[in-house]
mmCIF file of C-alpha atoms in Angstrom:
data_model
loop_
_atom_site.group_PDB
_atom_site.id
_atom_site.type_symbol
_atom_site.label_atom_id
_atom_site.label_comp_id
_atom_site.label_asym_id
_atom_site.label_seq_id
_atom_site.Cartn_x
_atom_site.Cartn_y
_atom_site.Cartn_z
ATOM 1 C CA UNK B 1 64.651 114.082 261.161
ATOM 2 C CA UNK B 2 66.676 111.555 259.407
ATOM 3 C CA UNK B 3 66.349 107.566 261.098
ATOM 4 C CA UNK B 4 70.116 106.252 262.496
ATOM 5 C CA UNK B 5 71.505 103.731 259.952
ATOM 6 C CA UNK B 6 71.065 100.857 261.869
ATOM 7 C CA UNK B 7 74.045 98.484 260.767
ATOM 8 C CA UNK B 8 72.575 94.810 260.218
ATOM 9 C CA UNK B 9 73.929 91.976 258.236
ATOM 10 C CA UNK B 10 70.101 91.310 257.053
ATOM 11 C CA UNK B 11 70.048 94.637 254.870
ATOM 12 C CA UNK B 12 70.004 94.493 251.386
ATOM 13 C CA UNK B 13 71.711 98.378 251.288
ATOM 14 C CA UNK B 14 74.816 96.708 253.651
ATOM 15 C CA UNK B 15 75.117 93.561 251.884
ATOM 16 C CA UNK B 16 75.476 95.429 248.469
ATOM 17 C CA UNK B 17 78.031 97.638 250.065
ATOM 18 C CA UNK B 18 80.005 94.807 251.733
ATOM 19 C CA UNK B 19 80.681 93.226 248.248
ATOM 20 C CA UNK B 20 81.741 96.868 247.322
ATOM 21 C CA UNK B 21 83.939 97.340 250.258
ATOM 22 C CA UNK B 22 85.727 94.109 249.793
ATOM 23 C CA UNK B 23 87.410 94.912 246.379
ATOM 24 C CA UNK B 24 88.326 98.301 247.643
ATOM 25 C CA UNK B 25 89.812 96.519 251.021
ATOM 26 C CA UNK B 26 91.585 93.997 249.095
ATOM 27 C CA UNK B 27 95.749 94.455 249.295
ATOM 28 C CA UNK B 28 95.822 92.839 245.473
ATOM 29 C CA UNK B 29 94.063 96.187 244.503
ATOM 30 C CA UNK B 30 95.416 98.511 246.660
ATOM 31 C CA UNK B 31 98.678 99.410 244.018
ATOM 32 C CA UNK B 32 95.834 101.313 242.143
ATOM 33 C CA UNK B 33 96.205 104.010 244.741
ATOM 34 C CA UNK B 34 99.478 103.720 244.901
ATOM 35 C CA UNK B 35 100.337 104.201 241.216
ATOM 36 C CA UNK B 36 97.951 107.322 241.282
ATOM 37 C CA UNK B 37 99.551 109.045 243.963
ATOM 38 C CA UNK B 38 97.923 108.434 246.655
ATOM 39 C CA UNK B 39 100.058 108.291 249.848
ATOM 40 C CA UNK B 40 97.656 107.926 252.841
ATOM 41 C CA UNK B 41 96.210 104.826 251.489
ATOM 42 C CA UNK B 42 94.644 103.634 254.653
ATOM 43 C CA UNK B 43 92.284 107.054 254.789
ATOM 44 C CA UNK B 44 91.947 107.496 251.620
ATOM 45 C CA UNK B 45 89.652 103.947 251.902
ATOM 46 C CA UNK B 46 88.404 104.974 254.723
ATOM 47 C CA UNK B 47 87.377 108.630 253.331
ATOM 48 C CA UNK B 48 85.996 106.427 250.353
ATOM 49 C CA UNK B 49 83.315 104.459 252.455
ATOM 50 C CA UNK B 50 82.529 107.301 254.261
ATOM 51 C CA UNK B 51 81.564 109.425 250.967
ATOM 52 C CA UNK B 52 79.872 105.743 249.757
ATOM 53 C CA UNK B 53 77.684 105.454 252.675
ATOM 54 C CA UNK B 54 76.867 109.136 252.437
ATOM 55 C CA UNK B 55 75.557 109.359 249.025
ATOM 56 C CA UNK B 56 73.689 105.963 249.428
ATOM 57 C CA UNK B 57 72.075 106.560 251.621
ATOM 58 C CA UNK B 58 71.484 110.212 250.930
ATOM 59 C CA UNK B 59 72.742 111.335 254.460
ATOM 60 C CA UNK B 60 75.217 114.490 255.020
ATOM 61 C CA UNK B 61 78.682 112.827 255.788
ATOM 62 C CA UNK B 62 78.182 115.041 259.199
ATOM 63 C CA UNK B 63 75.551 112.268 260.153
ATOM 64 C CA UNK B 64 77.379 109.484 258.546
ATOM 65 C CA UNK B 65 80.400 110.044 260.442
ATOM 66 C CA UNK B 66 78.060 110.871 263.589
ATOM 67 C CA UNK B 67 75.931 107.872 263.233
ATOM 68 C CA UNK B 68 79.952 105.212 262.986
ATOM 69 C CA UNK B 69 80.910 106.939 266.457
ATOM 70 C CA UNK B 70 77.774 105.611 268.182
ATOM 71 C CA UNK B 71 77.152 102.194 266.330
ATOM 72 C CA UNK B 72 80.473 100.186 267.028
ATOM 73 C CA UNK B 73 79.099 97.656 264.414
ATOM 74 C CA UNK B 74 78.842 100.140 261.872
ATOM 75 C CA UNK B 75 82.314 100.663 262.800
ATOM 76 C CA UNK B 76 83.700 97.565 262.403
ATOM 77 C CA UNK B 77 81.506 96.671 259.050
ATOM 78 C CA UNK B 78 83.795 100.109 257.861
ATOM 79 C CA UNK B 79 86.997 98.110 258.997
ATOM 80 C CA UNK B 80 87.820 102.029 261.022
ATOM 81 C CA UNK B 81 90.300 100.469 264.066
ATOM 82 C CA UNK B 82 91.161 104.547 264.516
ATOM 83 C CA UNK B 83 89.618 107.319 265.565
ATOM 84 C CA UNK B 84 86.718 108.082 263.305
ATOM 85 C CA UNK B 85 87.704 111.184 261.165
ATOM 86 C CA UNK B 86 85.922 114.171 261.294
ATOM 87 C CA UNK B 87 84.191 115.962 258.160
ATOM 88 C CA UNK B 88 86.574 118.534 257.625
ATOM 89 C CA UNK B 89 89.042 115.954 257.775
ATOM 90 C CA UNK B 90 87.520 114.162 255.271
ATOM 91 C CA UNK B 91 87.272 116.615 252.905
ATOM 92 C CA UNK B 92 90.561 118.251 253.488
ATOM 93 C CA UNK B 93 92.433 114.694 252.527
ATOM 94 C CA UNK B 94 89.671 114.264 249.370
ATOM 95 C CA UNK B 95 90.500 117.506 247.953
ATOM 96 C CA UNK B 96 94.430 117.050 248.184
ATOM 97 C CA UNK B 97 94.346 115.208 244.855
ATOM 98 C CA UNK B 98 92.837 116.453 241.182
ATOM 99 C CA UNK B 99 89.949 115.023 239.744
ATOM 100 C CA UNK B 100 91.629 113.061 236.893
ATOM 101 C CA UNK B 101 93.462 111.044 239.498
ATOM 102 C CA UNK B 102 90.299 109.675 240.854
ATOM 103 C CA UNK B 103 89.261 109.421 237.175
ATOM 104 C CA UNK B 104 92.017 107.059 236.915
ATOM 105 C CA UNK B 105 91.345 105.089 239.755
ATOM 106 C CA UNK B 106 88.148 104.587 239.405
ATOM 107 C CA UNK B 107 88.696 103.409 235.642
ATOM 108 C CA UNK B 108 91.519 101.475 236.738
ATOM 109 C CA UNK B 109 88.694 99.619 239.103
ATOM 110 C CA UNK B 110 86.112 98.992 236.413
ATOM 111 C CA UNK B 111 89.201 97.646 234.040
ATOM 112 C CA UNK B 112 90.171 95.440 236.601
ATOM 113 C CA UNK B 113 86.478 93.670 237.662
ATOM 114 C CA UNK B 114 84.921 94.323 234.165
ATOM 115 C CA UNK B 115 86.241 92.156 231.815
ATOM 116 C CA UNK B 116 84.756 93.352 228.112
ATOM 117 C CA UNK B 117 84.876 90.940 225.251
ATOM 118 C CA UNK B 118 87.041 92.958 223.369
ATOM 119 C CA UNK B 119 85.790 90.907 220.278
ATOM 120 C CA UNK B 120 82.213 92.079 220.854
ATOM 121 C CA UNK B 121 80.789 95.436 219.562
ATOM 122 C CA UNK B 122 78.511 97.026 222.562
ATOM 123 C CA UNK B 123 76.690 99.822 222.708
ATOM 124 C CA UNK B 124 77.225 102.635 225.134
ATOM 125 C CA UNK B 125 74.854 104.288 227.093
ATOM 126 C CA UNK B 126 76.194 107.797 228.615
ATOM 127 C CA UNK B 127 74.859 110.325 231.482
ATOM 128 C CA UNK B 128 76.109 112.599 233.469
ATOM 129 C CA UNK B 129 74.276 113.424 237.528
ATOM 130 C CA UNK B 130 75.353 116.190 240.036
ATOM 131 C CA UNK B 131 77.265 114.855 242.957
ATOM 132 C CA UNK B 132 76.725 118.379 245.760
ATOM 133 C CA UNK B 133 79.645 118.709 248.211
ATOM 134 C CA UNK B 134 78.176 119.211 251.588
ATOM 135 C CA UNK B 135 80.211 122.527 251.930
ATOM 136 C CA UNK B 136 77.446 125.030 252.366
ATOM 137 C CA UNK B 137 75.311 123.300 254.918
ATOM 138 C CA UNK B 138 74.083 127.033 256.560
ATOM 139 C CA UNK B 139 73.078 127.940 252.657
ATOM 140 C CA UNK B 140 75.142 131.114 253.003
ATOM 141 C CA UNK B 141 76.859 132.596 249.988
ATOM 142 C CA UNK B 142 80.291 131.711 248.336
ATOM 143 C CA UNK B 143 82.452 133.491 246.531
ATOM 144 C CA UNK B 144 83.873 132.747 243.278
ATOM 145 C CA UNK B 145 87.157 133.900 244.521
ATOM 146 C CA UNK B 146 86.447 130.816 247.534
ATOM 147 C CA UNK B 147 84.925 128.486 245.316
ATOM 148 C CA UNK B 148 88.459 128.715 243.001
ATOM 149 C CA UNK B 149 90.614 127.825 246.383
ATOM 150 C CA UNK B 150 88.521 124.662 246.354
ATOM 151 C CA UNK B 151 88.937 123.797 242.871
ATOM 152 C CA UNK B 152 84.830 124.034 242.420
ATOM 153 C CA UNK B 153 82.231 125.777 240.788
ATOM 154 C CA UNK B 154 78.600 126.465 241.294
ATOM 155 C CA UNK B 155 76.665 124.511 238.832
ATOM 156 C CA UNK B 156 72.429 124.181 238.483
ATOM 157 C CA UNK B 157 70.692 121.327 237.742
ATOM 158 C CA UNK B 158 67.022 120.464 237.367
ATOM 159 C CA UNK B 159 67.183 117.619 240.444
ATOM 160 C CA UNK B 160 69.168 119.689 242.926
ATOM 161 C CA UNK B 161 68.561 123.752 241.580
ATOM 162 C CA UNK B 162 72.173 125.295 242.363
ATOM 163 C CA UNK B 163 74.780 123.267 244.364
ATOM 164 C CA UNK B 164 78.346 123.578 244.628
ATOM 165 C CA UNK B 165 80.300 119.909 243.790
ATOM 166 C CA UNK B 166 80.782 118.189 240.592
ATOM 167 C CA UNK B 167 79.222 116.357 237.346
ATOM 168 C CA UNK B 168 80.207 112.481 237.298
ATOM 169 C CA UNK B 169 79.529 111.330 233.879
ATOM 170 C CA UNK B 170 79.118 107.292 233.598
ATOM 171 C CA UNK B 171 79.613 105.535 230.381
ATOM 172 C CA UNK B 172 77.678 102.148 231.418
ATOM 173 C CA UNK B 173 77.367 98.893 228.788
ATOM 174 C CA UNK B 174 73.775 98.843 227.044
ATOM 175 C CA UNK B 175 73.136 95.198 227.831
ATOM 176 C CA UNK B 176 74.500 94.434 231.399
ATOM 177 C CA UNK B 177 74.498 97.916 232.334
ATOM 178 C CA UNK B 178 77.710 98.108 233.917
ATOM 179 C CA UNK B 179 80.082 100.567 234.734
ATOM 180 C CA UNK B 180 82.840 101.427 231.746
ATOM 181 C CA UNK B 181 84.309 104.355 232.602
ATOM 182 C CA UNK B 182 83.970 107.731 234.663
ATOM 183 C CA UNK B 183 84.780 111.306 234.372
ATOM 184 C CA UNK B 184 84.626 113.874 236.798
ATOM 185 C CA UNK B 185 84.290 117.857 236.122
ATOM 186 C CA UNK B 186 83.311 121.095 238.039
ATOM 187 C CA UNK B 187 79.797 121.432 238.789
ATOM 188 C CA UNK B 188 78.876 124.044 236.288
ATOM 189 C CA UNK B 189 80.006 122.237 233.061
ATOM 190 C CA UNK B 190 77.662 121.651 230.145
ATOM 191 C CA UNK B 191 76.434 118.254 229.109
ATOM 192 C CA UNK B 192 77.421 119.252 225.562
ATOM 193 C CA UNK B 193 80.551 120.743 226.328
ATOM 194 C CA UNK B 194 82.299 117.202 227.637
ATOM 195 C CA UNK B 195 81.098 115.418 225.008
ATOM 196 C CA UNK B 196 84.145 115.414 223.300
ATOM 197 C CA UNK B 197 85.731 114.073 226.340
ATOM 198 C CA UNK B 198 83.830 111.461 227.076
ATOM 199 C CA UNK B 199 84.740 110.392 223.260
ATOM 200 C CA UNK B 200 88.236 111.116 223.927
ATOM 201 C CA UNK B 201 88.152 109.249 227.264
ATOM 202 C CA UNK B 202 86.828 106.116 225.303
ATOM 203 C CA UNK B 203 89.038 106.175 222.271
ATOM 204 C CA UNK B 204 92.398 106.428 224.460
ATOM 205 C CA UNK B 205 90.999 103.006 225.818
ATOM 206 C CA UNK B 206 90.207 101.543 222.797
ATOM 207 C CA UNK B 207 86.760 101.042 223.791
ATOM 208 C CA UNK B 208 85.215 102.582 220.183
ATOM 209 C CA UNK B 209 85.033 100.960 217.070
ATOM 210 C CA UNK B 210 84.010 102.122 213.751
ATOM 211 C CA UNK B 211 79.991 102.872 213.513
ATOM 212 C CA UNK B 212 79.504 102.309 217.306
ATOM 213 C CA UNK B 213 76.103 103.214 218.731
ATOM 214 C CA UNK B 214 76.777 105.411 221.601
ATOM 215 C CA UNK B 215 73.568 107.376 223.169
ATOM 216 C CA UNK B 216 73.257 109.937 224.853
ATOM 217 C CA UNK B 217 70.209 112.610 225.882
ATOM 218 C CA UNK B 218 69.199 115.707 225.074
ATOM 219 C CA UNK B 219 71.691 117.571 227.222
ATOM 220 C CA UNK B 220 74.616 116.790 224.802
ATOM 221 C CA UNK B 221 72.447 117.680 222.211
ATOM 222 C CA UNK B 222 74.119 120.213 219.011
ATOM 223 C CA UNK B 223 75.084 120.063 215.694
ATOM 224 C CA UNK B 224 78.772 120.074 216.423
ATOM 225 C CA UNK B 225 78.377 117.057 218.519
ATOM 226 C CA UNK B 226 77.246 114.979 215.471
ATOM 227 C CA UNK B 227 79.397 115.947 213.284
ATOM 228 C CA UNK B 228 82.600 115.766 215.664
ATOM 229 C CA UNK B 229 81.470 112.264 216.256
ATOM 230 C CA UNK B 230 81.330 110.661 212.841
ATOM 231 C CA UNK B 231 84.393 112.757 211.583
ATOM 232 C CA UNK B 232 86.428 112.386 214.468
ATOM 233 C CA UNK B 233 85.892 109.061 215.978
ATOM 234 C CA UNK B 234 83.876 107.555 213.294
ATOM 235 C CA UNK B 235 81.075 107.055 215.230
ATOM 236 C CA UNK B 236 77.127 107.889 215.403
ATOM 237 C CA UNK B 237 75.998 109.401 218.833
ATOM 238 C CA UNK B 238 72.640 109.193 219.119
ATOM 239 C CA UNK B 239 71.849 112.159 220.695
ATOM 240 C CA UNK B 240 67.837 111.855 221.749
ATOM 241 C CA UNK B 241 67.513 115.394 220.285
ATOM 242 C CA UNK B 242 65.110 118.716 221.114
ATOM 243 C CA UNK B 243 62.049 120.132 220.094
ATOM 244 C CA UNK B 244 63.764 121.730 217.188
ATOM 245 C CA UNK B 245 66.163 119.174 215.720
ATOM 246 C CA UNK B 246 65.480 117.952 212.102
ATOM 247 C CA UNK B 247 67.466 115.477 210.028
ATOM 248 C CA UNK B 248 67.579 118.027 206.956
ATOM 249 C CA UNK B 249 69.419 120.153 209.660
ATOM 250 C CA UNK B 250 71.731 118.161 210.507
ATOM 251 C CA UNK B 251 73.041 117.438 206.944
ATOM 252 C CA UNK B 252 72.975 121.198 205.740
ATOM 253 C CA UNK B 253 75.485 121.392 208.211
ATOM 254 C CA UNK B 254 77.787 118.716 207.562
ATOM 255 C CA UNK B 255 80.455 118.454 205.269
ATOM 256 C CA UNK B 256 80.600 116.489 201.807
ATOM 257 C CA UNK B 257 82.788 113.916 203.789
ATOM 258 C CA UNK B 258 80.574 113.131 206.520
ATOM 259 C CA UNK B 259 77.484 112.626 204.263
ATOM 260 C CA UNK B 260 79.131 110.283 202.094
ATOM 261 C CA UNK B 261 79.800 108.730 205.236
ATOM 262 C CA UNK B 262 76.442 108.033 206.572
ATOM 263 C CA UNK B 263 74.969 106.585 203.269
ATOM 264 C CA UNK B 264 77.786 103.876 203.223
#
C-alpha cells in the first residue's frame, strides 16, 4: 500500500519540485507553449506537474491525482484553482500533440536556463530510460491495432520487462551533468537505432564540434554507429562496447577515409 504524499514545505522532494514548478509557472516562459502549439496552456501545466509528481515519486497518476483532491495544500503547492482533472483527462489532452512538439519544448526549456559556453568543448554523456504509460493498469492485453490509435508501441526493457510508453533519451553535459537536450520515441525502439538522431538532434543545434567525445553504452553499440559518427559528424562516440568488439574490427570495416581520419 503506497503512503499519501504528505505535502510539506520541509521536504527535500517538494522543495526540488517548487524550483521546477516556478520556471514552468512563469508567464516570461509560457510563449514556449505557445509557439509549439499548444492551445490549452493552463492544463497543459497543470497535466505537466501532475505527470512530474507521478514519476517522482513513482506513484500511478490515479493516486497522484487522488492524493491533490484530499490534501488542499498539495493543491495549492500545484497552483490547481479548478477542478482537479481526472486521469483520462490527463492523458486524453497529453496525447493530442506529437512527440517532437514536446521535444521542442522541452529543448526550448534547457536552451533557455542552460546557458553553454559556446566557446568551450564539453563532452556529452547520452542514455536513454523507459518512461511506462499507466494505460494497462488491469495487465490485460493490447492490440497492436489499439496500441497504433495511441501512437505507442510495446517495448521491453531490462528495469521494467514489457511496458507500453516511450524511450526518453537525455543528452546531459559530462562535467555539471545537466540537461542538453531530449528526444522522445515509441517504446519499442532500439538504443542503436536513434543513434543517428540523437547526432542529428545535436548537430541541428550546433552543439558538436569536430573530434567531440560523446559516450554512450553498450546499447548503441555497432559498427555502423562508429563509422556514421566520424564520417558524418566528425566525431568519436565512445560506445562502451560488448563482449565481442575488437579494435581490428572496427577498422576492417571502415573505409580508407575514416582511417586516415583517426590517425590525424
Amino acid at each position: 500500500m503506497l503512503p499519501g504524499l504528505n505535502y510539506t514545505k520541509r521536504c527535500r522532494k517538494f522543495r526540488l519540485l517548487d524550483k521546477v514548478f516556478i520556471n514552468i509557472d512563469d508567464k516570461k516562459n509560457r510563449h514556449i507553449f505557445s509557439e509549439n502549439g499548444i492551445k490549452n496552456i493552463k492544463m497543459m501545466i497543470t497535466c505537466i506537474k501532475i505527470v512530474f509528481l507521478s514519476k517522482f515519486y513513482n506513484y500511478p497518476v490515479s493516486r497522484v491525482i487522488y492524493e491533490i483532491n484530499i490534501d488542499k495544500k498539495l493543491k495549492r503547492f500545484l497552483k490547481i484553482e479548478n477542478e482537479v482533472p481526472s486521469e483520462a483527462q490527463v492523458y486524453e489532452y497529453l496525447s493530442r500533440y506529437s512527440p517532437n512538439q514536446y521535444n521542442n519544448i522541452s529543448n526550448s526549456f534547457f536552451k533557455l536556463f542552460l546557458k553553454l559556453n559556446k566557446n568551450r568543448k564539453s563532452d556529452w554523456i547520452v542514455d536513454a530510460t523507459p518512461v511506462a504509460c499507466d494505460i494497462n493498469i488491469l495487465k490485460k492485453y493490447v492490440s497492436p491495432e489499439h496500441l497504433e490509435k495511441l501512437d505507442l508501441d510495446m517495448g521491453f526493457s531490462t528495469t521494467k520487462g514489457y511496458y507500453i510508453g516511450f524511450k526518453v533519451t537525455l543528452v546531459l553535459e559530462k562535467d555539471s551533468l545537466c540537461p542538453i537536450s531530449v528526444i522522445i520515441h515509441s517504446g519499442a525502439k532500439n538504443d542503436s537505432k536513434i543513434f543517428d538522431e540523437v547526432l542529428e538532434e545535436l548537430s541541428r543545434r550546433r552543439l558538436l564540434k569536430k573530434r567531440q567525445v560523446i559516450l554512450f553504452d553498450k546499447g548503441y553499440y555497432s559498427m555502423e554507429n562508429y563509422i556514421n559518427a566520424i564520417n558524418k559528424y566528425n566525431v568519436v562516440a565512445v560506445i562502451f562496447p560488448r563482449i565481442y568488439f575488437t579494435i581490428e574490427k572496427m577498422l576492417g570495416c571502415a573505409n580508407v577515409h575514416i582511417i586516415g581520419y583517426i590517425l590525424r
